[in-house]
Amino acid sequence: MTGDGDDWGTWGCAPAWLGELLDLVDEGVVVCDRVDGTVRGFNRAAARLFPGLRPGRPVSMSAAPLAHIAAPRAECFYTVHEGRRLRGRLRTAHGLAVWLVHQVSGAQEAEAALFDERDRSAFLEETTRRLGASLHHGRTVRALVEIVIPKLADVAVVVLPANGRHTQWHRAGPCGARCSGEAAVEAVERVPPVADALYGLLPRPAVIRAQELGALDDVIPDELVQGGVHGGVPGGVHGGVHGSVHGEAAPEALVVQLAAGGVPAGALIMRRGPERARFDDADIDLAHRFAVRAGLALATAALYSQQAHTIAVLQASMAPEPLPVIEGLRLGAAYRPAAEALRISGDFYHVAARPEGGVTFFFGDVSGKGAEAAVLAGRVRQSMRTLAMVEKGPEPLRDLQLLNELVLGDGHRFTTLVTGSARPCDDGSVKVEIASGGHPFPLALRGDGRVEEIVCEGMLVGAVPDPSFGRTESRLAPGELMLLHSDGVTDARGGTSGREIYGDQRLVDALASCLGMQAASVAERLELLTTEWLAGRPHDDISILTLQAPPRGGPPPHHQREGPGGSVRADGSVRAGEPGESEDP
């Protein structure tokens, strides 16, 4: 090694034979007292790369490229000097700064560039895979900040768009540290690049000084990125500040906008520890390509979350309400929408207690299925409930006439409907009065096992301007039961061929087999038989409502309410649950 003497010159910290060994190394080795300080020694390979190297002279005079490296404490660096492409690293040993430099040929550089591009492509592919694995917004945000580390940064924070005067943030840091919280919008707006990213005004990533993040100290504390090399390089700046020939350079942060289709989805803030290179052009380009994918995933997850919330609100407003507990009357219901994932349907029913005893009820089926039918079903249900509130007593025929005008105004759909009342009598029977608007006839299960239709003619509601509706009365003796059902039961296609409809006769036979069962159990059994017939095939909305006169000497009902019309199964259907009544064994 060239030096001030036969050994390591003025250092006196290594034997002469070590310098001779370093002369055999193909990589240039330059030793300085600090990053931008005096050259203490170098080997022959370094002398070939930097002919001006002289011991005892500042590195800025002997090897200008080393003095002007943008990130002198980087894991690696790249520069061009006198037409030579140079790559190197900066290390420390025995309190001295050691530069390790080698010349890169065109072929080597092309190979390295190809390797780097493959590495970046693999990173982006992994980003797409992980961010596309979930539509849950919270999980997507957490995955996003975790992916960044350690490829792009040591600490990453995603700040989400403001909700009122606060915004949520999620952070990932060293050693698997994860954290989240809220920040005031005023604090975010005191960091203009972050605010611009949140408002969609930062199309390209921006490198800023870390001091500019002072307003967000609680979000991204300095200590998270200053826990790396504290000993540092002699003469350098500790705690994450890189040394340079011009003095101390402040640590940096990279701010990236997350957006999709011009819609802001958040801001990503990245910082690196003191042992890492500052963000160069390649890092910024990779961060931008990452942000394109991350922004799309985040915006998609946010949209899905909003839709899921909207659907949940609609489900809550459209789902059947729990059946009331009525003395002298037993009730049961089952409910299985065609769109089971949405749990909304065009079938609807409602049962309400009357102050004088008994219940009023209505049961209907809007033409079609899915969300469009569910919207009209919700309007019909709310209209019928409103009419019940403003009238002094049940007026089923008048209700149907008024409802017909409402459905006609909708313009392209109609509904079938049965409405009426059920009142327990002193002898234990139940008197039922109904009016029908084109709905399938109710079925009565008599005490001797016979199944009878309760004939009540009527036209469809909303089909013509001046329809004719029918009205009738019936009586249920103790133990007898009345069944209301939608055509999703009788029209269910299944069986061996998968094309055969369940039909009226199968329903009659199934109901006859329920003799002696309670109302809730009957509803559940009929829904179960229909589902078995379907065997998982697509189906129309299925709804069932049962009203029963309690048998003489039967067990009293337990006063316990369940879900909407019954308890909700995991598959989205509703188990027939008679409120206040246990199931038959």
Coordinates of C-alpha atoms in Angstrom, one line a residue:
M1 CA 0.0 0.0 0.0
T2 CA 1.2 3.5 -0.7
G3 CA 1.7 5.5 2.4
D4 CA 3.9 7.8 4.4
G5 CA 6.3 5.1 5.3
D6 CA 7.0 1.4 4.9
D7 CA 4.0 0.4 6.9
W8 CA 0.7 2.3 7.4
G9 CA 2.6 5.6 7.8
T10 CA 1.4 7.8 10.5
W11 CA -1.2 5.4 11.8
G12 CA 1.0 2.8 13.3
C13 CA -2.0 0.5 13.6
A14 CA -1.1 -2.2 11.1
P15 CA 2.0 -4.1 10.0
A16 CA 3.7 -3.5 6.7
W17 CA 2.7 -6.9 5.3
L18 CA -1.0 -5.9 5.5
G19 CA -0.3 -3.0 3.1
E20 CA 1.4 -5.5 0.7
L21 CA -1.6 -7.8 0.9
L22 CA -4.0 -4.9 0.0
D23 CA -1.9 -4.1 -3.1
L24 CA -2.9 -7.6 -4.3
V25 CA -6.6 -6.7 -4.1
D26 CA -8.3 -5.8 -7.4
E27 CA -10.7 -3.4 -5.6
G28 CA -9.4 0.1 -4.8
V29 CA -9.1 0.8 -1.1
V30 CA -8.8 4.4 0.2
V31 CA -8.4 5.1 3.9
C32 CA -9.2 8.5 5.3
D33 CA -9.3 9.9 8.8
R34 CA -13.0 10.8 8.2
V35 CA -15.4 10.8 5.3
D36 CA -14.3 14.2 3.9
G37 CA -10.9 14.2 5.6
T38 CA -7.3 13.5 4.9
V39 CA -6.1 10.5 2.9
R40 CA -4.1 8.2 5.1
G41 CA -3.4 5.4 2.6
F42 CA -4.5 3.6 -0.5
N43 CA -3.6 0.5 -2.5
R44 CA -2.4 0.2 -6.1
A45 CA -5.9 -0.4 -7.5
A46 CA -7.0 2.9 -6.0
A47 CA -4.0 4.7 -7.4
R48 CA -5.0 3.4 -10.9
L49 CA -8.6 4.7 -10.4
F50 CA -7.5 8.0 -8.9
P51 CA -4.1 9.1 -10.1
G52 CA -4.2 12.2 -8.0
L53 CA -4.3 10.4 -4.7
R54 CA -1.7 11.6 -2.3
P55 CA -1.3 10.7 1.4
G56 CA -1.8 13.6 3.8
R57 CA -3.9 15.6 1.3
P58 CA -7.7 16.1 1.6
V59 CA -9.8 13.5 -0.2
S60 CA -11.5 16.4 -2.1
M61 CA -8.2 17.2 -3.7
S62 CA -6.9 13.7 -4.2
A63 CA -10.2 11.9 -5.3
A64 CA -12.9 14.4 -6.0
P65 CA -15.6 11.8 -6.8
L66 CA -15.4 10.3 -3.3
A67 CA -15.8 13.8 -1.8
H68 CA -18.9 14.5 -3.9
I69 CA -20.7 11.3 -3.4
A70 CA -24.3 12.3 -2.6
A71 CA -24.7 9.7 0.1
P72 CA -21.2 9.1 1.6
R73 CA -22.4 6.6 4.2
A74 CA -24.4 4.6 1.7
E75 CA -24.3 0.9 1.5
C76 CA -23.2 1.4 -2.1
F77 CA -22.7 4.2 -4.5
Y78 CA -22.2 4.7 -8.2
T79 CA -20.4 7.5 -10.1
V80 CA -18.6 8.3 -13.3
H81 CA -15.0 9.6 -13.2
E82 CA -13.0 10.4 -16.3
G83 CA -15.1 8.1 -18.4
R84 CA -14.9 5.3 -15.9
R85 CA -18.0 3.8 -14.3
L86 CA -17.2 3.3 -10.6
R87 CA -19.1 1.5 -7.9
G88 CA -18.2 1.3 -4.3
R89 CA -19.0 1.2 -0.6
L90 CA -18.1 3.1 2.5
R91 CA -17.1 1.3 5.6
T92 CA -15.5 2.1 9.0
A93 CA -12.6 0.4 10.7
H94 CA -10.7 1.4 13.8
G95 CA -12.3 4.8 13.7
L96 CA -11.2 5.4 10.0
A97 CA -13.3 5.8 6.9
V98 CA -12.6 3.1 4.3
W99 CA -13.7 3.6 0.7
L100 CA -13.9 0.4 -1.4
V101 CA -14.2 1.2 -5.1
H102 CA -14.0 -0.8 -8.3
Q103 CA -14.5 -0.1 -12.0
V104 CA -17.5 -1.5 -13.8
S105 CA -17.3 -2.6 -17.4
G106 CA -20.2 -2.0 -19.8
A107 CA -21.1 -5.7 -19.7
Q108 CA -21.0 -5.8 -15.9
E109 CA -23.1 -2.7 -15.7
A110 CA -25.7 -4.1 -18.1
E111 CA -25.8 -7.3 -16.1
A112 CA -26.1 -5.3 -12.8
A113 CA -28.9 -3.2 -14.4
L114 CA -30.7 -6.3 -15.5
F115 CA -30.4 -7.8 -12.0
D116 CA -31.7 -4.6 -10.4
E117 CA -34.6 -4.5 -12.8
R118 CA -35.5 -8.1 -12.1
D119 CA -35.4 -7.4 -8.4
R120 CA -37.6 -4.3 -8.8
S121 CA -40.1 -6.3 -11.0
A122 CA -40.2 -9.1 -8.4
F123 CA -40.9 -6.5 -5.7
L124 CA -43.7 -4.9 -7.7
E125 CA -45.2 -8.4 -8.5
E126 CA -45.2 -9.3 -4.9
T127 CA -46.8 -5.9 -4.1
T128 CA -49.6 -6.6 -6.6
R129 CA -50.1 -10.1 -5.2
R130 CA -50.2 -9.1 -1.5
L131 CA -52.3 -5.9 -2.0
G132 CA -54.8 -7.8 -4.2
A133 CA -55.3 -10.5 -1.6
S134 CA -57.9 -8.6 0.4
L135 CA -60.6 -6.0 -0.1
H136 CA -60.6 -5.1 3.6
H137 CA -59.4 -1.5 3.8
G138 CA -57.6 -1.8 7.1
R139 CA -55.8 -5.0 6.1
T140 CA -54.8 -3.4 2.8
V141 CA -53.3 -0.4 4.5
R142 CA -51.3 -2.6 7.0
A143 CA -50.0 -4.7 4.1
L144 CA -49.0 -1.6 2.2
V145 CA -46.7 -0.2 4.9
E146 CA -45.3 -3.7 5.7
I147 CA -44.3 -4.3 2.0
V148 CA -42.3 -1.1 1.9
I149 CA -40.0 -2.3 4.6
P150 CA -37.1 -2.9 4.2
K151 CA -37.0 -2.6 0.4
L152 CA -37.7 1.1 0.1
A153 CA -37.4 2.4 3.7
D154 CA -36.9 1.5 7.3
V155 CA -40.0 3.4 8.5
A156 CA -43.2 3.8 6.4
V157 CA -46.4 5.7 7.3
V158 CA -49.6 5.9 5.3
V159 CA -51.8 8.9 6.0
L160 CA -55.4 8.4 4.9
P161 CA -57.7 11.1 3.5
A162 CA -59.2 13.3 6.1
N163 CA -62.5 12.4 7.8
G164 CA -63.8 15.7 9.3
R165 CA -60.9 17.4 11.1
H166 CA -58.9 14.2 11.7
T167 CA -57.1 11.7 9.6
Q168 CA -56.0 8.1 10.4
W169 CA -52.5 6.9 9.9
H170 CA -50.8 3.5 9.9
R171 CA -47.1 2.9 10.5
A172 CA -44.6 0.1 10.1
G173 CA -41.1 0.3 11.5
P174 CA -38.0 -1.7 12.4
C175 CA -38.2 -5.0 14.1
G176 CA -41.8 -5.6 13.0
A177 CA -43.1 -2.5 15.0
R178 CA -46.7 -1.6 14.0
C179 CA -48.8 1.3 15.1
S180 CA -51.8 3.4 14.1
G181 CA -53.6 6.4 15.3
E182 CA -55.2 9.7 14.4
A183 CA -53.7 13.1 13.5
A184 CA -55.3 16.5 13.3
V185 CA -55.8 17.8 9.7
E186 CA -54.1 21.1 10.8
A187 CA -50.9 19.1 11.6
V188 CA -50.9 17.4 8.3
E189 CA -51.5 20.7 6.4
R190 CA -48.3 22.1 8.1
V191 CA -46.3 19.7 5.9
P192 CA -47.2 20.9 2.4
P193 CA -46.0 17.9 0.4
V194 CA -48.0 15.5 2.6
A195 CA -51.1 17.7 2.3
D196 CA -50.6 17.9 -1.5
A197 CA -50.4 14.1 -1.7
L198 CA -53.6 13.8 0.3
Y199 CA -55.4 16.3 -2.0
G200 CA -54.1 14.7 -5.2
L201 CA -51.7 17.5 -6.1
L202 CA -48.4 15.6 -5.9
P203 CA -48.1 13.6 -9.2
R204 CA -44.4 12.6 -8.6
P205 CA -42.7 11.6 -5.3
A206 CA -41.0 14.4 -3.4
V207 CA -37.8 14.3 -1.4
I208 CA -38.0 16.6 1.6
R209 CA -35.8 17.3 4.6
A210 CA -36.8 15.3 7.6
Q211 CA -37.1 18.5 9.6
E212 CA -40.1 19.5 7.5
L213 CA -42.0 16.6 9.2
G214 CA -41.8 18.3 12.6
A215 CA -45.5 18.8 12.7
L216 CA -45.9 15.0 12.5
D217 CA -43.5 14.0 15.2
D218 CA -46.1 11.8 16.8
V219 CA -46.7 10.0 13.6
I220 CA -43.1 9.4 12.5
P221 CA -40.8 10.0 15.5
D222 CA -37.1 10.6 14.8
E223 CA -36.0 7.9 17.2
L224 CA -37.5 5.3 14.9
V225 CA -34.9 6.1 12.2
Q226 CA -32.0 7.1 14.4
G227 CA -31.5 3.7 16.0
G228 CA -29.0 2.4 13.4
V229 CA -25.3 3.4 13.4
H230 CA -24.6 5.7 16.3
G231 CA -20.8 5.4 16.3
G232 CA -20.8 6.7 12.8
V233 CA -17.8 7.7 10.7
P234 CA -15.2 10.0 12.3
G235 CA -16.1 13.6 11.5
G236 CA -19.5 12.5 10.3
V237 CA -22.8 13.4 11.8
H238 CA -24.4 10.9 14.1
G239 CA -28.1 10.0 14.5
G240 CA -29.0 9.7 10.9
V241 CA -27.3 12.8 9.3
H242 CA -24.9 12.0 6.5
G243 CA -21.6 13.7 6.3
S244 CA -20.5 15.7 3.2
V245 CA -17.7 17.9 2.1
H246 CA -19.9 20.9 2.7
G247 CA -20.7 20.0 6.3
E248 CA -23.7 18.3 7.7
A249 CA -26.6 17.3 5.4
A250 CA -30.0 16.7 7.0
P251 CA -31.7 13.3 6.7
E252 CA -34.4 13.0 4.1
A253 CA -37.9 11.7 3.7
L254 CA -39.8 10.6 0.6
V255 CA -43.4 11.6 0.2
V256 CA -45.5 9.7 -2.3
Q257 CA -49.1 10.2 -3.4
L258 CA -51.4 7.2 -3.4
A259 CA -54.3 7.6 -5.9
A260 CA -56.3 5.8 -8.4
G261 CA -58.0 7.4 -11.4
G262 CA -57.2 10.8 -10.1
V263 CA -59.0 10.1 -6.8
P264 CA -56.6 10.5 -3.8
A265 CA -56.4 7.4 -1.6
G266 CA -53.6 8.5 0.9
A267 CA -50.1 9.7 1.3
L268 CA -47.0 7.5 1.9
I269 CA -44.1 8.8 3.9
M270 CA -40.8 6.9 3.9
R271 CA -37.6 7.4 5.9
R272 CA -34.4 5.5 6.1
G273 CA -32.0 4.8 8.9
P274 CA -28.5 6.4 9.1
E275 CA -26.8 3.4 7.6
R276 CA -28.9 3.6 4.4
A277 CA -28.3 5.6 1.3
R278 CA -30.5 8.6 0.7
F279 CA -33.2 8.3 -1.9
D280 CA -31.8 8.4 -5.4
D281 CA -33.5 8.5 -8.8
A282 CA -33.9 4.7 -9.0
D283 CA -35.5 4.7 -5.5
I284 CA -37.9 7.5 -6.5
D285 CA -38.9 5.8 -9.7
L286 CA -39.5 2.5 -7.9
A287 CA -41.5 4.3 -5.2
H288 CA -43.6 5.9 -8.0
R289 CA -44.3 2.5 -9.6
F290 CA -45.1 1.1 -6.2
A291 CA -47.5 3.9 -5.5
V292 CA -49.5 3.3 -8.7
R293 CA -50.2 -0.3 -7.6
A294 CA -50.7 0.6 -3.9
G295 CA -53.0 3.5 -4.7
L296 CA -55.2 1.4 -6.9
A297 CA -55.5 -1.3 -4.2
L298 CA -56.2 1.2 -1.5
A299 CA -58.8 3.0 -3.5
T300 CA -60.5 -0.3 -4.5
A301 CA -60.5 -1.4 -0.8
A302 CA -61.9 2.0 0.3
L303 CA -64.7 1.8 -2.3
Y304 CA -65.5 -1.8 -1.3
S305 CA -65.7 -0.7 2.4
Q306 CA -68.0 2.1 1.5
Q307 CA -70.2 -0.2 -0.5
A308 CA -70.2 -2.8 2.3
H309 CA -71.3 -0.2 4.8
T310 CA -74.1 1.0 2.5
I311 CA -75.2 -2.6 2.0
A312 CA -75.2 -3.2 5.7
V313 CA -77.4 -0.2 6.3
L314 CA -79.8 -1.3 3.5
Q315 CA -79.8 -4.8 5.0
A316 CA -80.7 -3.5 8.4
S317 CA -83.5 -1.4 7.0
M318 CA -84.9 -4.1 4.7
A319 CA -84.5 -7.2 6.8
P320 CA -87.8 -8.5 8.4
E321 CA -88.2 -7.4 12.0
P322 CA -88.5 -9.9 14.9
L323 CA -91.9 -11.4 15.3
P324 CA -93.9 -10.2 18.2
V325 CA -94.9 -12.3 21.2
I326 CA -98.7 -12.5 21.3
E327 CA -100.9 -14.2 23.9
G328 CA -103.1 -16.8 22.2
L329 CA -101.2 -16.9 18.9
R330 CA -98.0 -18.5 17.7
L331 CA -95.8 -17.2 14.8
G332 CA -92.9 -18.5 12.8
A333 CA -91.0 -17.4 9.7
A334 CA -88.2 -18.3 7.4
Y335 CA -86.4 -16.0 4.9
R336 CA -83.8 -16.9 2.3
P337 CA -83.0 -14.2 -0.4
A338 CA -81.9 -15.2 -3.9
A339 CA -78.9 -12.9 -3.5
E340 CA -77.8 -14.6 -0.3
A341 CA -74.5 -12.6 -0.1
L342 CA -76.5 -9.4 0.0
R343 CA -79.3 -10.8 2.3
I344 CA -81.9 -8.6 0.7
S345 CA -84.8 -9.7 -1.5
G346 CA -88.0 -8.7 -3.1
D347 CA -90.0 -10.8 -0.6
F348 CA -91.3 -9.0 2.5
Y349 CA -93.5 -9.6 5.5
H350 CA -94.4 -7.7 8.7
V351 CA -96.3 -8.7 11.8
A352 CA -97.4 -6.1 14.3
A353 CA -99.2 -6.5 17.6
R354 CA -102.6 -4.8 18.0
P355 CA -103.4 -2.9 21.3
E356 CA -106.7 -4.8 21.6
G357 CA -105.0 -8.2 21.0
G358 CA -103.9 -10.2 18.1
V359 CA -101.8 -8.9 15.1
T360 CA -102.0 -7.2 11.8
F361 CA -99.8 -8.6 9.1
F362 CA -98.9 -8.4 5.4
F363 CA -96.9 -10.7 3.2
G364 CA -95.8 -10.0 -0.4
D365 CA -93.5 -10.6 -3.3
V366 CA -92.2 -8.0 -5.7
S367 CA -91.7 -9.1 -9.3
G368 CA -88.0 -9.8 -10.1
K369 CA -85.2 -10.3 -7.5
G370 CA -82.1 -8.7 -6.3
A371 CA -81.4 -5.1 -5.3
E372 CA -84.0 -3.5 -7.6
A373 CA -86.8 -5.7 -6.3
A374 CA -85.6 -5.1 -2.7
V375 CA -85.8 -1.4 -3.1
L376 CA -89.5 -1.6 -4.1
A377 CA -90.1 -4.2 -1.4
G378 CA -88.8 -1.7 1.1
R379 CA -91.0 1.1 -0.2
V380 CA -94.1 -1.2 -0.1
R381 CA -93.3 -2.3 3.5
Q382 CA -92.8 1.2 4.7
S383 CA -96.0 2.4 3.0
M384 CA -98.0 -0.4 4.6
R385 CA -96.6 0.3 8.0
T386 CA -97.4 4.0 7.6
L387 CA -101.0 3.2 6.7
A388 CA -101.3 1.0 9.7
M389 CA -100.2 3.9 11.9
V390 CA -102.6 6.5 10.6
E391 CA -105.7 4.2 10.5
K392 CA -107.8 3.4 13.6
G393 CA -108.4 -0.2 12.6
P394 CA -107.4 -2.6 9.9
E395 CA -108.7 -1.7 6.4
P396 CA -107.1 -4.2 4.2
L397 CA -109.0 -3.4 1.0
R398 CA -108.4 0.3 1.3
D399 CA -104.7 -0.4 2.0
L400 CA -104.4 -2.4 -1.2
Q401 CA -106.0 0.4 -3.2
L402 CA -103.7 3.0 -1.9
L403 CA -100.7 0.7 -2.3
N404 CA -101.7 0.1 -6.0
E405 CA -101.3 3.8 -6.7
L406 CA -97.9 3.8 -5.2
V407 CA -96.6 0.8 -7.1
L408 CA -98.1 2.1 -10.4
G409 CA -96.0 5.3 -9.8
D410 CA -92.9 3.1 -9.8
G411 CA -93.6 2.4 -13.4
H412 CA -92.2 -1.0 -14.3
R413 CA -92.7 -3.5 -11.4
F414 CA -95.7 -5.0 -9.6
T415 CA -96.1 -6.9 -6.4
T416 CA -98.4 -9.6 -5.0
L417 CA -99.7 -9.0 -1.4
V418 CA -101.7 -10.6 1.3
T419 CA -102.7 -8.3 4.2
G420 CA -105.0 -8.9 7.1
S421 CA -105.3 -9.5 10.8
A422 CA -105.4 -12.4 13.2
R423 CA -107.3 -12.2 16.5
P424 CA -107.3 -14.9 19.3
C425 CA -110.8 -15.8 20.4
D426 CA -112.1 -16.9 23.9
D427 CA -112.5 -20.5 22.8
G428 CA -108.8 -20.8 21.9
S429 CA -109.4 -20.4 18.1
V430 CA -107.9 -17.6 16.0
K431 CA -110.0 -15.5 13.6
V432 CA -108.1 -14.5 10.5
E433 CA -109.3 -11.8 8.0
I434 CA -107.3 -11.3 4.8
A435 CA -107.4 -9.3 1.6
S436 CA -105.4 -10.5 -1.4
G437 CA -103.7 -8.7 -4.3
G438 CA -102.8 -11.6 -6.6
H439 CA -100.7 -13.6 -4.1
P440 CA -100.8 -17.4 -3.9
F441 CA -103.6 -18.6 -1.7
P442 CA -102.7 -19.2 1.9
L443 CA -102.8 -22.8 3.1
A444 CA -104.5 -24.0 6.3
L445 CA -103.3 -27.2 8.1
R446 CA -106.4 -28.5 9.9
G447 CA -106.4 -30.6 13.0
D448 CA -107.1 -33.9 11.1
G449 CA -104.1 -33.4 8.8
R450 CA -106.0 -32.0 5.8
V451 CA -104.5 -29.1 3.9
E452 CA -107.0 -26.5 2.6
E453 CA -106.5 -23.5 0.4
I454 CA -108.0 -20.3 1.9
V455 CA -109.4 -18.9 -1.4
C456 CA -109.1 -15.2 -1.8
E457 CA -109.1 -13.8 -5.3
G458 CA -107.5 -10.6 -6.2
M459 CA -105.5 -8.8 -8.9
L460 CA -101.8 -7.9 -8.9
V461 CA -100.9 -4.7 -7.0
G462 CA -99.5 -2.1 -9.4
A463 CA -100.5 -3.9 -12.7
V464 CA -103.6 -1.8 -13.7
P465 CA -105.0 1.5 -12.5
D466 CA -108.3 0.2 -11.1
P467 CA -107.8 -3.4 -9.8
S468 CA -110.2 -5.6 -8.0
F469 CA -109.1 -7.1 -4.7
G470 CA -110.7 -9.9 -2.7
R471 CA -111.4 -10.3 1.0
T472 CA -112.3 -13.3 3.1
E473 CA -112.4 -14.6 6.7
S474 CA -111.2 -17.9 8.1
R475 CA -110.9 -19.5 11.5
L476 CA -108.1 -21.6 12.9
A477 CA -109.2 -24.1 15.6
P478 CA -106.7 -24.8 18.4
G479 CA -103.6 -26.4 17.0
E480 CA -104.4 -25.5 13.4
L481 CA -102.1 -23.3 11.3
M482 CA -102.1 -21.0 8.3
L483 CA -99.2 -20.8 5.9
L484 CA -98.2 -17.8 3.7
H485 CA -95.4 -18.4 1.3
S486 CA -93.8 -16.8 -1.7
D487 CA -93.6 -18.4 -5.1
G488 CA -89.9 -19.0 -4.5
V489 CA -91.0 -22.1 -2.6
T490 CA -93.3 -23.7 -5.3
D491 CA -91.1 -22.5 -8.2
A492 CA -87.9 -23.9 -6.8
R493 CA -86.2 -26.0 -9.4
G494 CA -84.2 -29.0 -8.4
G495 CA -84.8 -32.7 -8.0
T496 CA -82.9 -35.4 -9.9
S497 CA -82.8 -33.5 -13.2
G498 CA -82.3 -30.1 -11.6
R499 CA -85.1 -28.6 -13.7
E500 CA -88.2 -30.0 -12.0
I501 CA -90.2 -27.4 -9.9
Y502 CA -91.1 -28.1 -6.3
G503 CA -94.7 -27.5 -7.1
D504 CA -97.9 -27.0 -5.1
Q505 CA -98.5 -30.7 -4.4
R506 CA -95.1 -31.2 -2.8
L507 CA -95.7 -28.2 -0.6
V508 CA -99.2 -29.5 0.4
D509 CA -97.7 -32.9 1.3
A510 CA -94.8 -31.3 3.2
L511 CA -97.2 -29.1 5.2
A512 CA -99.4 -32.2 6.0
S513 CA -96.4 -33.9 7.4
C514 CA -96.0 -31.1 9.9
L515 CA -99.2 -32.0 11.8
G516 CA -98.6 -31.4 15.5
M517 CA -95.6 -29.2 15.1
Q518 CA -95.4 -25.6 16.3
A519 CA -95.5 -22.7 14.0
A520 CA -91.7 -21.9 14.1
S521 CA -90.8 -25.6 13.5
V522 CA -93.2 -25.8 10.5
A523 CA -91.6 -22.7 8.9
E524 CA -88.2 -24.1 9.4
R525 CA -89.0 -27.5 8.1
L526 CA -90.6 -26.2 4.9
E527 CA -87.7 -23.9 4.2
L528 CA -85.3 -26.9 4.8
L529 CA -87.2 -29.2 2.5
T530 CA -87.2 -26.5 -0.2
T531 CA -83.4 -25.9 0.2
E532 CA -82.8 -29.7 0.0
W533 CA -84.8 -29.8 -3.2
L534 CA -82.7 -27.0 -4.7
A535 CA -79.4 -28.7 -3.7
G536 CA -77.4 -25.5 -3.9
R537 CA -78.8 -24.4 -7.3
P538 CA -79.8 -20.7 -7.9
H539 CA -83.2 -19.9 -6.7
D540 CA -85.8 -17.1 -6.3
D541 CA -86.4 -15.3 -3.0
I542 CA -87.9 -17.7 -0.5
S543 CA -90.1 -16.5 2.4
I544 CA -92.5 -18.3 4.7
L545 CA -94.8 -17.0 7.5
T546 CA -96.9 -19.2 9.7
L547 CA -99.7 -18.3 12.1
Q548 CA -101.1 -20.9 14.5
A549 CA -103.8 -21.2 17.2
P550 CA -102.0 -22.8 20.2
P551 CA -103.2 -26.4 20.9
R552 CA -105.2 -26.8 24.1
G553 CA -102.9 -27.7 26.9
G554 CA -99.7 -26.9 24.9
P555 CA -96.6 -25.5 26.5
P556 CA -96.6 -21.8 27.0
P557 CA -94.3 -19.7 24.8
H558 CA -90.9 -18.5 26.1
H559 CA -90.7 -14.7 25.8
Q560 CA -87.5 -14.5 23.9
R561 CA -87.0 -12.5 20.7
E562 CA -84.7 -13.7 17.9
G563 CA -83.3 -12.2 14.7
P564 CA -85.4 -10.7 11.9
G565 CA -88.2 -13.2 11.7
G566 CA -85.9 -15.8 13.3
S567 CA -82.2 -16.4 13.9
V568 CA -79.8 -15.7 11.0
R569 CA -77.7 -18.7 9.8
A570 CA -74.1 -18.3 8.8
D571 CA -75.1 -18.8 5.1
G572 CA -77.3 -15.7 5.2
S573 CA -80.7 -17.4 5.6
V574 CA -83.0 -16.9 8.5
R575 CA -84.0 -19.8 10.7
A576 CA -87.7 -19.9 11.4
G577 CA -87.9 -18.8 15.0
E578 CA -91.2 -18.4 16.8
P579 CA -90.6 -15.6 19.2
G580 CA -91.0 -16.7 22.7
E581 CA -91.1 -20.4 21.7
S582 CA -88.6 -23.2 21.8
E583 CA -88.2 -25.6 18.9
D584 CA -89.8 -29.0 18.9
P585 CA -87.3 -31.8 19.6

